[in-house]
Tab-separated table of C-alpha atoms in Angstrom:
chain	number	residue	atom	x	y	z
A	1	MET	CA	-0.185	3.205	4.059
A	2	SER	CA	0.446	5.990	6.509
A	3	GLY	CA	1.090	5.693	10.222
A	4	GLY	CA	-0.324	6.817	13.514
A	5	GLY	CA	0.081	4.093	16.135
A	6	ALA	CA	-3.242	2.437	16.895
A	7	HIS	CA	-4.867	4.474	14.098
A	8	ALA	CA	-3.470	1.931	11.630
A	9	ALA	CA	-6.275	-0.456	12.618
A	10	TYR	CA	-8.439	1.637	10.273
A	11	GLN	CA	-6.357	0.419	7.325
A	12	VAL	CA	-7.190	-3.187	8.139
A	13	GLY	CA	-10.899	-2.434	7.961
A	14	VAL	CA	-10.480	-0.807	4.548
A	15	LEU	CA	-8.578	-3.833	3.287
A	16	ARG	CA	-11.263	-6.210	4.566
A	17	ALA	CA	-13.762	-4.274	2.467
A	18	VAL	CA	-11.438	-4.397	-0.569
A	19	VAL	CA	-11.334	-8.197	-0.280
A	20	ARG	CA	-15.127	-8.270	-0.246
A	21	ILE	CA	-15.491	-5.767	-3.114
A	22	LEU	CA	-13.150	-7.448	-5.585
A	23	PRO	CA	-14.165	-10.477	-7.642
A	24	ARG	CA	-12.983	-13.728	-6.075
A	25	ASP	CA	-10.922	-14.597	-9.144
A	26	ILE	CA	-8.557	-11.691	-8.383
A	27	ALA	CA	-6.139	-13.095	-5.808
A	28	ASN	CA	-4.316	-9.832	-5.207
A	29	PRO	CA	-4.572	-6.526	-7.114
A	30	PHE	CA	-1.440	-5.108	-5.446
A	31	SER	CA	2.161	-5.792	-6.433
A	32	ILE	CA	3.885	-2.990	-4.484
A	33	TYR	CA	3.393	-2.177	-0.809
A	34	CYS	CA	4.681	0.950	0.895
A	35	GLY	CA	4.108	1.888	4.495
A	36	THR	CA	5.216	4.300	7.169
A	37	SER	CA	5.120	3.932	10.945
A	38	ALA	CA	2.428	1.409	11.962
A	39	GLY	CA	1.437	1.332	8.290
A	40	ALA	CA	4.875	-0.155	7.571
A	41	ILE	CA	4.047	-3.144	9.755
A	42	ASN	CA	0.724	-3.624	7.971
A	43	ALA	CA	2.497	-3.368	4.603
A	44	ALA	CA	5.092	-5.956	5.625
A	45	VAL	CA	2.415	-8.444	6.689
A	46	LEU	CA	0.583	-8.056	3.365
A	47	ALA	CA	3.812	-8.353	1.384
A	48	ALA	CA	4.750	-11.506	3.288
A	49	HIS	CA	1.438	-12.996	2.092
A	50	ALA	CA	1.515	-11.599	-1.444
A	51	ASP	CA	0.062	-14.843	-2.805
A	52	THR	CA	-3.439	-13.911	-1.727
A	53	LEU	CA	-4.641	-10.614	-0.320
A	54	ARG	CA	-7.360	-12.424	1.592
A	55	VAL	CA	-4.801	-14.370	3.641
A	56	GLY	CA	-2.724	-11.316	4.525
A	57	VAL	CA	-5.775	-9.302	5.513
A	58	GLY	CA	-7.007	-12.235	7.579
A	59	ARG	CA	-3.728	-12.318	9.488
A	60	LEU	CA	-3.916	-8.578	10.159
A	61	THR	CA	-7.543	-8.804	11.241
A	62	GLY	CA	-6.734	-11.568	13.687
A	63	VAL	CA	-3.893	-9.615	15.310
A	64	TRP	CA	-5.556	-6.190	15.449
A	65	GLY	CA	-8.858	-7.668	16.581
A	66	ARG	CA	-7.216	-9.247	19.631
A	67	PHE	CA	-4.739	-6.497	20.453
A	68	ALA	CA	-3.995	-5.363	23.990
A	69	VAL	CA	-1.624	-2.589	24.982
A	70	GLU	CA	0.576	-5.194	26.683
A	71	ASP	CA	1.238	-6.726	23.244
A	72	VAL	CA	2.914	-3.492	22.106
A	73	PHE	CA	4.696	-1.966	25.097
A	74	ALA	CA	5.246	-2.641	28.794
A	75	VAL	CA	2.565	-1.022	30.972
A	76	ASP	CA	3.101	-2.580	34.380
A	77	TRP	CA	3.444	-0.227	37.342
A	78	GLY	CA	7.077	-1.175	37.909
A	79	THR	CA	8.228	-0.391	34.366
A	80	LEU	CA	6.341	2.902	34.117
A	81	ALA	CA	7.408	4.015	37.581
A	82	SER	CA	11.020	3.218	36.745
A	83	THR	CA	10.817	5.240	33.529
A	84	ALA	CA	9.221	8.190	35.331
A	85	TYR	CA	11.904	8.093	38.023
A	86	ARG	CA	14.696	7.983	35.436
A	87	TRP	CA	13.192	10.979	33.617
A	88	LEU	CA	12.980	12.976	36.856
A	89	ALA	CA	16.489	11.960	37.874
A	90	GLY	CA	17.839	12.788	34.427
A	91	LEU	CA	16.240	16.234	34.458
A	92	ALA	CA	17.433	16.963	37.988
A	93	PHE	CA	20.902	15.421	37.858
A	94	GLY	CA	21.716	15.314	34.148
A	95	ARG	CA	24.900	17.238	34.693
A	96	LEU	CA	26.004	14.595	37.181
A	97	GLY	CA	25.962	11.870	34.569
A	98	ARG	CA	22.341	10.718	34.803
A	99	PRO	CA	21.101	10.675	31.188
A	100	LEU	CA	17.446	10.879	30.260
A	101	PRO	CA	15.815	7.647	29.090
A	102	PRO	CA	15.559	7.469	25.277
A	103	ALA	CA	11.772	7.053	25.384
A	104	LEU	CA	8.719	6.957	27.605
A	105	LEU	CA	7.611	3.421	26.746
A	106	ASP	CA	9.387	0.092	26.184
A	107	ARG	CA	8.316	-1.767	22.999
A	108	ALA	CA	9.994	-5.064	23.829
A	109	PRO	CA	6.617	-6.893	23.635
A	110	LEU	CA	6.053	-5.682	20.063
A	111	ALA	CA	9.574	-6.680	19.055
A	112	ARG	CA	8.934	-10.203	20.349
A	113	LEU	CA	5.534	-10.349	18.622
A	114	LEU	CA	6.997	-9.350	15.245
A	115	ALA	CA	9.957	-11.712	15.591
A	116	THR	CA	7.719	-14.696	16.293
A	117	ARG	CA	4.617	-13.978	14.195
A	118	LEU	CA	5.763	-12.139	11.059
A	119	PRO	CA	7.148	-14.422	8.305
A	120	LEU	CA	9.431	-11.884	6.626
A	121	ALA	CA	10.941	-14.657	4.503
A	122	GLY	CA	7.681	-14.610	2.560
A	123	ILE	CA	8.669	-11.255	1.066
A	124	GLY	CA	11.683	-12.675	-0.730
A	125	ALA	CA	9.699	-15.707	-1.843
A	126	GLY	CA	6.984	-13.460	-3.287
A	127	ILE	CA	9.519	-11.389	-5.209
A	128	ARG	CA	11.245	-14.457	-6.636
A	129	SER	CA	7.929	-15.903	-7.791
A	130	GLY	CA	6.857	-12.631	-9.410
A	131	ARG	CA	3.752	-12.259	-7.240
A	132	LEU	CA	5.351	-9.281	-5.466
A	133	HIS	CA	7.279	-6.471	-7.134
A	134	ALA	CA	8.499	-4.533	-4.078
A	135	VAL	CA	7.804	-3.477	-0.509
A	136	GLY	CA	9.194	-0.350	1.137
A	137	VAL	CA	9.112	0.964	4.696
A	138	THR	CA	10.140	4.517	5.516
A	139	ALA	CA	12.002	5.758	8.583
A	140	SER	CA	13.551	9.095	9.551
A	141	SER	CA	17.294	9.195	10.219
A	142	TYR	CA	18.304	11.078	13.360
A	143	THR	CA	21.861	11.024	12.009
A	144	THR	CA	21.345	12.675	8.617
A	145	GLY	CA	17.830	14.093	8.892
A	146	ARG	CA	16.802	12.314	5.697
A	147	SER	CA	13.672	10.311	5.071
A	148	VAL	CA	14.937	6.828	4.165
A	149	THR	CA	12.867	4.120	2.502
A	150	PHE	CA	14.264	0.652	3.052
A	151	PHE	CA	12.976	-1.588	0.285
A	152	GLU	CA	13.118	-5.162	-0.874
A	153	GLY	CA	12.194	-5.598	-4.499
A	154	ALA	CA	12.732	-7.052	-7.939
A	155	PRO	CA	16.139	-6.490	-9.597
A	156	GLU	CA	14.853	-3.524	-11.602
A	157	CYS	CA	14.081	-1.603	-8.382
A	158	ARG	CA	17.065	0.684	-7.920
A	159	PRO	CA	18.132	2.871	-4.973
A	160	TRP	CA	17.493	6.604	-5.234
A	161	HIS	CA	18.954	9.733	-3.696
A	162	ARG	CA	17.305	13.136	-3.377
A	163	ALA	CA	18.120	16.154	-1.237
A	164	ASP	CA	15.883	15.083	1.640
A	165	ARG	CA	15.112	11.419	0.989
A	166	ALA	CA	16.696	8.202	-0.214
A	167	GLY	CA	15.873	4.606	-1.046
A	168	VAL	CA	18.085	1.808	0.296
A	169	ALA	CA	17.834	-1.743	-1.043
A	170	GLY	CA	18.170	-4.826	1.134
A	171	ALA	CA	16.277	-7.542	2.959
A	172	LEU	CA	13.788	-6.111	5.429
A	173	SER	CA	13.979	-7.038	9.092
A	174	VAL	CA	12.068	-6.450	12.313
A	175	ALA	CA	14.521	-3.632	13.071
A	176	HIS	CA	13.341	-1.723	9.988
A	177	LEU	CA	9.722	-2.019	11.082
A	178	LEU	CA	10.490	-0.938	14.642
A	179	ALA	CA	12.519	1.995	13.320
A	180	SER	CA	9.721	3.133	11.010
A	181	SER	CA	7.169	3.050	13.849
A	182	ALA	CA	9.294	4.618	16.618
A	183	ILE	CA	7.092	7.599	17.539
A	184	PRO	CA	9.427	10.341	18.836
A	185	PHE	CA	9.830	10.519	22.626
A	186	VAL	CA	7.224	7.764	23.043
A	187	PHE	CA	9.298	4.892	21.641
A	188	GLU	CA	13.056	4.423	21.562
A	189	PRO	CA	15.019	5.134	18.343
A	190	VAL	CA	16.256	2.024	16.560
A	191	ALA	CA	19.728	1.437	15.125
A	192	VAL	CA	19.932	0.216	11.515
A	193	ASP	CA	23.326	-0.116	9.825
A	194	GLY	CA	25.008	2.228	12.276
A	195	GLU	CA	22.395	5.018	12.135
A	196	TYR	CA	19.535	5.709	14.523
A	197	TYR	CA	16.044	6.050	13.096
A	198	GLY	CA	12.661	7.217	14.316
A	199	ASP	CA	9.134	7.292	12.989
A	200	GLY	CA	9.039	7.557	9.211
A	201	SER	CA	6.364	10.242	9.239
A	202	MET	CA	8.867	12.763	10.554
A	203	ARG	CA	10.287	14.941	7.772
A	204	GLN	CA	8.493	12.818	5.181
A	205	THR	CA	7.707	15.606	2.758
A	206	ALA	CA	6.772	13.300	-0.141
A	207	PRO	CA	5.063	10.159	1.225
A	208	LEU	CA	3.958	9.009	-2.235
A	209	SER	CA	7.420	9.206	-3.792
A	210	ALA	CA	8.678	5.832	-2.541
A	211	ALA	CA	5.961	3.932	-4.424
A	212	LEU	CA	6.710	5.909	-7.583
A	213	HIS	CA	10.443	5.198	-7.325
A	214	LEU	CA	9.621	1.500	-6.989
A	215	GLY	CA	7.713	1.578	-10.277
A	216	ALA	CA	4.131	2.431	-9.313
A	217	ARG	CA	1.902	4.250	-11.754
A	218	ARG	CA	-1.320	3.770	-9.803
A	219	LEU	CA	-1.697	4.516	-6.102
A	220	PHE	CA	-4.261	3.176	-3.655
A	221	VAL	CA	-3.687	5.279	-0.538
A	222	ILE	CA	-5.109	4.502	2.893
A	223	GLY	CA	-4.633	7.264	5.427
A	224	ALA	CA	-4.922	6.669	9.154
A	225	GLN	CA	-5.746	10.193	10.287
A	226	SER	CA	-8.961	12.163	10.443
A	227	PRO	CA	-8.617	15.116	8.059
A	228	ILE	CA	-10.264	17.481	10.577
A	229	SER	CA	-10.411	17.221	14.338
A	230	ARG	CA	-13.725	18.292	15.788
A	231	ALA	CA	-12.525	18.375	19.387
A	232	ALA	CA	-14.001	21.207	21.436
A	233	PRO	CA	-11.570	24.085	22.059
A	234	SER	CA	-10.133	24.234	25.563
A	235	SER	CA	-9.597	27.320	27.665
A	236	GLY	CA	-6.235	28.341	29.032
A	237	SER	CA	-2.796	27.212	27.975
A	238	PRO	CA	-2.456	23.713	26.485
A	239	SER	CA	-1.259	20.868	28.674
A	240	PRO	CA	1.844	18.827	27.788
A	241	ALA	CA	-0.483	16.041	26.641
A	242	HIS	CA	-2.373	18.424	24.339
A	243	ILE	CA	0.880	19.764	22.890
A	244	ALA	CA	2.135	16.218	22.309
A	245	ALA	CA	-1.104	15.292	20.516
A	246	HIS	CA	-0.836	18.418	18.353
A	247	VAL	CA	2.747	17.548	17.373
A	248	LEU	CA	1.810	13.962	16.507
A	249	ASN	CA	-1.186	15.123	14.464
A	250	SER	CA	1.120	17.405	12.477
A	251	ILE	CA	3.640	14.623	11.889
A	252	PHE	CA	1.125	12.026	10.756
A	253	LEU	CA	-1.351	14.118	8.776
A	254	GLU	CA	0.161	17.069	6.973
A	255	GLY	CA	2.754	15.357	4.751
A	256	LEU	CA	0.325	12.960	3.085
A	257	ASP	CA	-2.336	15.573	2.406
A	258	ALA	CA	0.202	17.976	0.899
A	259	ASP	CA	1.656	15.258	-1.342
A	260	LEU	CA	-1.804	14.240	-2.546
A	261	GLU	CA	-2.462	17.866	-3.488
A	262	ARG	CA	0.832	18.018	-5.403
A	263	LEU	CA	-0.035	14.824	-7.247
A	264	GLN	CA	-3.417	16.222	-8.228
A	265	ARG	CA	-1.813	19.403	-9.575
A	266	VAL	CA	0.737	17.408	-11.595
A	267	ASN	CA	-2.048	15.247	-13.040
A	268	GLN	CA	-4.041	18.334	-13.989
A	269	THR	CA	-0.981	19.882	-15.647
A	270	VAL	CA	-0.185	16.734	-17.640
A	271	ARG	CA	-3.792	16.405	-18.819
A	272	ALA	CA	-3.983	20.070	-19.802
A	273	MET	CA	-0.781	19.779	-21.854
A	274	ALA	CA	-2.044	16.619	-23.534
A	275	GLN	CA	-5.287	18.341	-24.504
A	276	ARG	CA	-3.244	21.072	-26.183
A	277	GLY	CA	-1.095	18.553	-28.019
A	278	ALA	CA	1.989	19.415	-25.966
A	279	THR	CA	4.423	16.940	-24.411
A	280	ALA	CA	4.831	16.958	-20.656
A	281	PRO	CA	8.321	17.794	-19.327
A	282	ALA	CA	10.656	14.860	-18.722
A	283	GLY	CA	9.857	13.111	-15.475
A	284	LEU	CA	6.198	14.204	-15.376
A	285	SER	CA	3.424	11.740	-16.097
A	286	GLU	CA	-0.094	11.196	-14.895
A	287	VAL	CA	-0.402	8.905	-11.876
A	288	ALA	CA	-3.747	7.354	-11.045
A	289	CYS	CA	-4.669	7.741	-7.384
A	290	PHE	CA	-7.479	6.715	-5.065
A	291	ALA	CA	-7.221	7.925	-1.454
A	292	LEU	CA	-9.370	7.099	1.548
A	293	HIS	CA	-9.290	8.706	5.012
A	294	PRO	CA	-11.326	8.062	8.183
A	295	SER	CA	-14.738	9.723	8.055
A	296	GLU	CA	-14.863	10.207	11.826
A	297	ASP	CA	-12.616	11.964	14.325
A	298	LEU	CA	-10.416	9.225	15.785
A	299	ALA	CA	-9.577	11.289	18.872
A	300	ALA	CA	-13.270	11.623	19.685
A	301	LEU	CA	-13.656	7.861	19.305
A	302	ALA	CA	-10.666	7.292	21.568
A	303	ALA	CA	-12.310	9.287	24.352
A	304	THR	CA	-15.048	6.652	24.624
A	305	TYR	CA	-12.455	3.882	25.042
A	306	TYR	CA	-9.989	5.685	27.304
A	307	GLN	CA	-11.013	3.719	30.385
A	308	THR	CA	-10.049	0.450	28.679
A	309	LEU	CA	-6.381	1.409	28.916
A	310	PRO	CA	-4.424	-0.248	31.721
A	311	ARG	CA	-4.666	1.729	34.954
A	312	ALA	CA	-0.943	2.402	35.144
A	313	LEU	CA	-0.913	3.929	31.660
A	314	ARG	CA	-3.985	6.061	32.443
A	315	PHE	CA	-2.203	7.375	35.528
A	316	PHE	CA	0.907	8.095	33.470
A	317	LEU	CA	-1.048	9.949	30.760
A	318	GLY	CA	-3.066	11.804	33.371
A	319	ALA	CA	0.150	13.211	34.795
A	320	LEU	CA	0.778	14.913	31.430
A	321	ALA	CA	-2.697	16.448	31.273
A	322	ARG	CA	-4.135	19.492	33.005
A	323	HIS	CA	-5.774	18.582	36.330
A	324	GLY	CA	-5.386	14.918	35.438
A	325	ARG	CA	-7.980	15.122	32.665
A	326	PRO	CA	-6.953	12.791	29.834
A	327	ASP	CA	-6.150	14.034	26.346
A	328	ALA	CA	-7.922	11.696	23.945
A	329	GLY	CA	-5.778	12.883	21.028
A	330	LEU	CA	-2.586	11.578	22.610
A	331	ALA	CA	-4.281	8.450	23.947
A	332	SER	CA	-5.656	7.598	20.502
A	333	TYR	CA	-2.139	6.786	19.273
A	334	LEU	CA	-1.519	4.393	22.180
A	335	LEU	CA	-4.951	2.759	22.425
A	336	PHE	CA	-3.911	-0.689	21.233
A	337	GLU	CA	-6.967	-2.161	22.920
A	338	ARG	CA	-9.417	-4.594	21.401
A	339	GLY	CA	-12.518	-2.407	21.568
A	340	TYR	CA	-10.934	0.681	20.012
A	341	CYS	CA	-9.076	-1.267	17.311
A	342	ARG	CA	-12.215	-3.170	16.347
A	343	HIS	CA	-14.138	0.098	16.158
A	344	LEU	CA	-11.517	1.551	13.795
A	345	MET	CA	-11.595	-1.584	11.652
A	346	ALA	CA	-15.383	-1.351	11.442
A	347	LEU	CA	-15.100	2.314	10.473
A	348	GLY	CA	-12.580	1.531	7.718
A	349	TYR	CA	-14.795	-1.282	6.475
A	350	SER	CA	-17.893	0.931	6.253
A	351	ASP	CA	-15.976	3.866	4.720
A	352	ALA	CA	-14.611	1.604	1.972
A	353	LEU	CA	-17.958	-0.047	1.270
A	354	ARG	CA	-19.471	3.394	0.672
A	355	GLU	CA	-16.866	3.792	-2.066
A	356	ALA	CA	-17.289	0.229	-3.354
A	357	ALA	CA	-18.150	1.172	-6.924
A	358	SER	CA	-15.170	3.521	-7.238
A	359	ILE	CA	-12.781	1.034	-5.618
A	360	ARG	CA	-13.966	-1.766	-7.885
A	361	ALA	CA	-13.536	0.418	-10.967
A	362	PHE	CA	-10.071	1.496	-9.861
A	363	LEU	CA	-8.682	-1.914	-8.953
A	364	ASP	CA	-10.654	-4.327	-11.112
A	365	ARG	CA	-11.099	-2.337	-14.351
A	366	PRO	CA	-7.992	-0.183	-14.888
A	367	GLU	CA	-8.979	0.597	-18.457
A	368	ARG	CA	-11.933	2.546	-17.077
A	369	ASP	CA	-9.730	4.694	-14.832
A	370	GLN	CA	-10.473	7.962	-16.576
A	371	ALA	CA	-12.090	10.116	-13.862
A	372	ALA	CA	-10.356	13.436	-13.244
A	373	GLY	CA	-7.998	13.549	-10.281
A	374	ARG	CA	-8.734	10.050	-9.003
A	375	VAL	CA	-7.875	7.726	-11.854
A	376	GLY	CA	-5.906	7.900	-15.075
A	377	ARG	CA	-3.765	5.861	-17.467
A	378	THR	CA	-2.567	2.904	-15.458
A	379	ALA	CA	-0.128	0.074	-15.051
A	380	PRO	CA	-1.424	-3.500	-14.826
A	381	ARG	CA	-1.410	-3.692	-11.019
A	382	ALA	CA	-1.655	-1.114	-8.255
A	383	PRO	CA	0.637	-0.393	-5.317
A	384	LEU	CA	-0.594	0.072	-1.778
């Protein structure tokens, strides 16, 4: 599951539809969960309730359906004014020992929410019982520049090291989830084992690789970004808010799409070689994949809910925009408000139901997974 701040509410809607689509005698079709950014938090909740997908999805629905910005970061006038003052003072007097704040927003409320509401001990219990094979959350190291997947899994799950990414075994904690979802400049970097980490979507050139390293041979991928933004072009130079939205869109969208294209090409190559009676090179095999993205532009949806943001945050975002006009693209990542999140969940639910037959065939009848590009020879259970 990919990231994108409040966009991750879309994933919950898709999962609600999956619960409805699957036969009731299938408690959980997933044995591996991988997530990045806000998707890492969703993955951790599902993994902590690996017994039954319905329970995990119910917990996510309850939280996302009641979300308010105040549950994620501090938005009172005092906190935001203090941050703004420290930024101005740091820019003006940095050489006099006044450092810039590490981030624009304080996520202490989210840290408290995760510490009190997320039963991470359920992950270990699920692995020991065999109901869960592994869960991985990806963060980007500011120290080494690598994409690091922290995972908790069965004994056969081994760490990995590549030129630009690595897998590190160990019990997952709230710190790992906060690190994976620390959007650059917006949220403060998080220290894990002596290194500082930010949002896992940064420099994540192969988002699908973590699941494959953990043993997956079938991938059910839920994106949280609209493939194409239909926002009307603006005249003049872009505002800081527009630039920030463009950067975040690049971080959260491009890596997953590129990796899905690579996977499709590998699958096509393996099938072509098999048809000719040739053996695929070592390390190459066909991987079944089903991917779902939002069918609507999430930034355009955010524009209709912008006024539901707390007044102090709207003022703060307006200061980054040209003539105080809000940038819905930037706001869409921070719109942890009930109306917007429920709209995204409803969108994910309807998008998945339109694909109900394909989802059912992919998850419930793996032996029928023969369609080109989307399904292939499979393992018994699918990762998410």
